[in-house]
Short mmCIF file of C-alpha atoms in Angstrom, two decimals:
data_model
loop_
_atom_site.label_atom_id
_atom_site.label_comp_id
_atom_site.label_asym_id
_atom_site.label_seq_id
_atom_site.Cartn_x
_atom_site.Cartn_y
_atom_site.Cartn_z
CA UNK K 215 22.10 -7.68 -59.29
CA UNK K 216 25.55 -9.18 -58.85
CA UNK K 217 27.89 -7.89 -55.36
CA UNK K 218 30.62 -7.36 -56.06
CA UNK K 219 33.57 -8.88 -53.47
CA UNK K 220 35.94 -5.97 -54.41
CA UNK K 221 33.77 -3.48 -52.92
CA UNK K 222 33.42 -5.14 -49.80
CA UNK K 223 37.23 -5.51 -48.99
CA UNK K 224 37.18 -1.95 -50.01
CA UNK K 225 35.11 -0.85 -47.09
CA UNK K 226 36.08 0.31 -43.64
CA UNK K 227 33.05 -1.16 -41.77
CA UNK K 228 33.38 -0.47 -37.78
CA UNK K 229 35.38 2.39 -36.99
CA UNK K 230 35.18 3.80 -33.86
CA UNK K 231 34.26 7.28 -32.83
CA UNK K 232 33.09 8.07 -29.22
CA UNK K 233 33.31 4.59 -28.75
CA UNK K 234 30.08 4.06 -31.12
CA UNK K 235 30.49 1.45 -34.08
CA UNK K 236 29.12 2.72 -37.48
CA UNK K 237 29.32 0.94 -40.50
CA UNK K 238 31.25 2.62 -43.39
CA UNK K 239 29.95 1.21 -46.58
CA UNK K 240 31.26 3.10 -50.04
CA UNK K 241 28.38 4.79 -52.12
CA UNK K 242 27.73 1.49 -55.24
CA UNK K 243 27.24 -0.44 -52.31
CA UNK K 244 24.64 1.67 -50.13
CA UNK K 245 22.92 2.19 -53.54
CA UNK K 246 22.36 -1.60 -54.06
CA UNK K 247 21.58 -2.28 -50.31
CA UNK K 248 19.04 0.48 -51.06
CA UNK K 249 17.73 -1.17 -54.12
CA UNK K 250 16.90 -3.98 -52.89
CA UNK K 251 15.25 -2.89 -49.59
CA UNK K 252 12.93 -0.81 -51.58
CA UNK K 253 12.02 -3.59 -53.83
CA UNK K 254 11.48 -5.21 -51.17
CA UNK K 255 9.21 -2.55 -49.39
CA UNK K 256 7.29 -2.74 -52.76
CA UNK K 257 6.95 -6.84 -52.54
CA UNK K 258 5.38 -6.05 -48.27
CA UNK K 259 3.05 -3.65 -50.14
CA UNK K 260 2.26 -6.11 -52.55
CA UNK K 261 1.37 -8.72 -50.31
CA UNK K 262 -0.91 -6.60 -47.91
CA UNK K 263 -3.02 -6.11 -51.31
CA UNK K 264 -2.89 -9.97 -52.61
CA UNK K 265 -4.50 -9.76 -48.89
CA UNK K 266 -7.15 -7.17 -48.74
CA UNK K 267 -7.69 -8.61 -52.38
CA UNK K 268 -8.58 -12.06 -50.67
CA UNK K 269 -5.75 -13.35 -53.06
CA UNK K 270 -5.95 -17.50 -52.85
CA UNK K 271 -3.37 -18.59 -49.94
CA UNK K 272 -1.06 -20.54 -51.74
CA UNK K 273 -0.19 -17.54 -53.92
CA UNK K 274 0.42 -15.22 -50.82
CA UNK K 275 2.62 -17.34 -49.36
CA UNK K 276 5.16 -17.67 -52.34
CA UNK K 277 4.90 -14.23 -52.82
CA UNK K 278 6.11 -14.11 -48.76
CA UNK K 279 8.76 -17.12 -49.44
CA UNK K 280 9.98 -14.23 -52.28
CA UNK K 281 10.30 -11.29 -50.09
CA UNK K 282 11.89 -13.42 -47.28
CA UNK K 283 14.61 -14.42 -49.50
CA UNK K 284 15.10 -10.84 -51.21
CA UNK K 285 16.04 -9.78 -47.48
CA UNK K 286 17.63 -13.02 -46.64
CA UNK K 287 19.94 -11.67 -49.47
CA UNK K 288 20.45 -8.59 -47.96
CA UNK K 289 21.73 -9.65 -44.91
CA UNK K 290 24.09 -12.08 -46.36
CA UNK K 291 25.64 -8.88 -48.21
CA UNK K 292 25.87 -6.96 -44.61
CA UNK K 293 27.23 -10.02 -43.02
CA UNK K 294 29.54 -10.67 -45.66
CA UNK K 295 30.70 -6.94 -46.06
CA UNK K 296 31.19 -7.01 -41.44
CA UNK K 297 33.27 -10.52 -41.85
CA UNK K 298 35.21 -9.25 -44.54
CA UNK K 299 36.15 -5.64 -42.99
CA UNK K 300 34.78 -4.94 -39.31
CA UNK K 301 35.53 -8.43 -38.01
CA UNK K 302 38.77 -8.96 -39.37
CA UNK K 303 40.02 -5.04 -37.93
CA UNK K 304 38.90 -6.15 -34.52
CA UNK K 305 40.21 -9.82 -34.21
CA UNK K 306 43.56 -7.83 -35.38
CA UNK K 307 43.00 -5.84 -32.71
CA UNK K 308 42.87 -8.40 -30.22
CA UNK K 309 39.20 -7.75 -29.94
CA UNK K 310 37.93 -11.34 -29.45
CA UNK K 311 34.28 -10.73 -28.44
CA UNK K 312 33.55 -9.66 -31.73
CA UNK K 313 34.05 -13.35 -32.60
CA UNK K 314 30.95 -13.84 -30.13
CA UNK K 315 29.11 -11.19 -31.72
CA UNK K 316 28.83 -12.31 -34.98
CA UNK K 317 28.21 -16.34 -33.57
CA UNK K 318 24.64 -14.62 -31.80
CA UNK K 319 23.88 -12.04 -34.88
CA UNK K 320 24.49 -15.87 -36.89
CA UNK K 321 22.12 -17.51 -35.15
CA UNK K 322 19.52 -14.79 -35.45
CA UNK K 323 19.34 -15.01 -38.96
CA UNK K 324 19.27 -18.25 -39.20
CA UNK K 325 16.57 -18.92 -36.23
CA UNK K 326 13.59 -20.35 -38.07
#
């Protein structure tokens, strides 16, 4: 599955309503977010029975390697998609602390 850049700038992310952030993502790309997180919820399922199936190690753990880089993948289109729309609104804004916000959400995913 391919993302497509397009859709992305296409997006309102953050708006603001009762001072509460919610994303704003257009319907292809909720649908392929979707996708992916339930192929993903499939792969977690699969791995619980490679488990109860006392599957040999090694093979679990690529199968885990797999999953964590299907959701890796997700969050690389989220982050992407908020740098893209929701960042850029509030830095033209003059909202600077979302510049600190996405340095901590940054170092969460990549905290190993």
């Amino acid at each position: 599955m391919s993302f497509n850049e397009e859709e992305v700038l296409d997006e309102s992310c953050c708006t603001t309503a009762a001072n509460q952030r919610k994303s704003h993502h257009s319907t292809q790309t909720k649908k392929n977010l979707i996708t992916r997180l339930n192929r993903i919820e499939g792969q977690i399922r699969g791995i619980k029975g490679l488990i109860e199936k006392d599957t040999y190690c090694d093979d679990v753990i690529h199968q885990i390697a797999s999953t964590q880089s299907a959701l890796n993948s997700v969050a690389k289109i989220l982050l992407e998609g908020h740098l893209k729309s929701c960042v850029v609104e509030r830095i033209q804004e003059g909202d600077l602390e979302v510049i600190d916000e996405v340095l901590v959400t940054i170092q969460k995913l990549i905290k190993k």
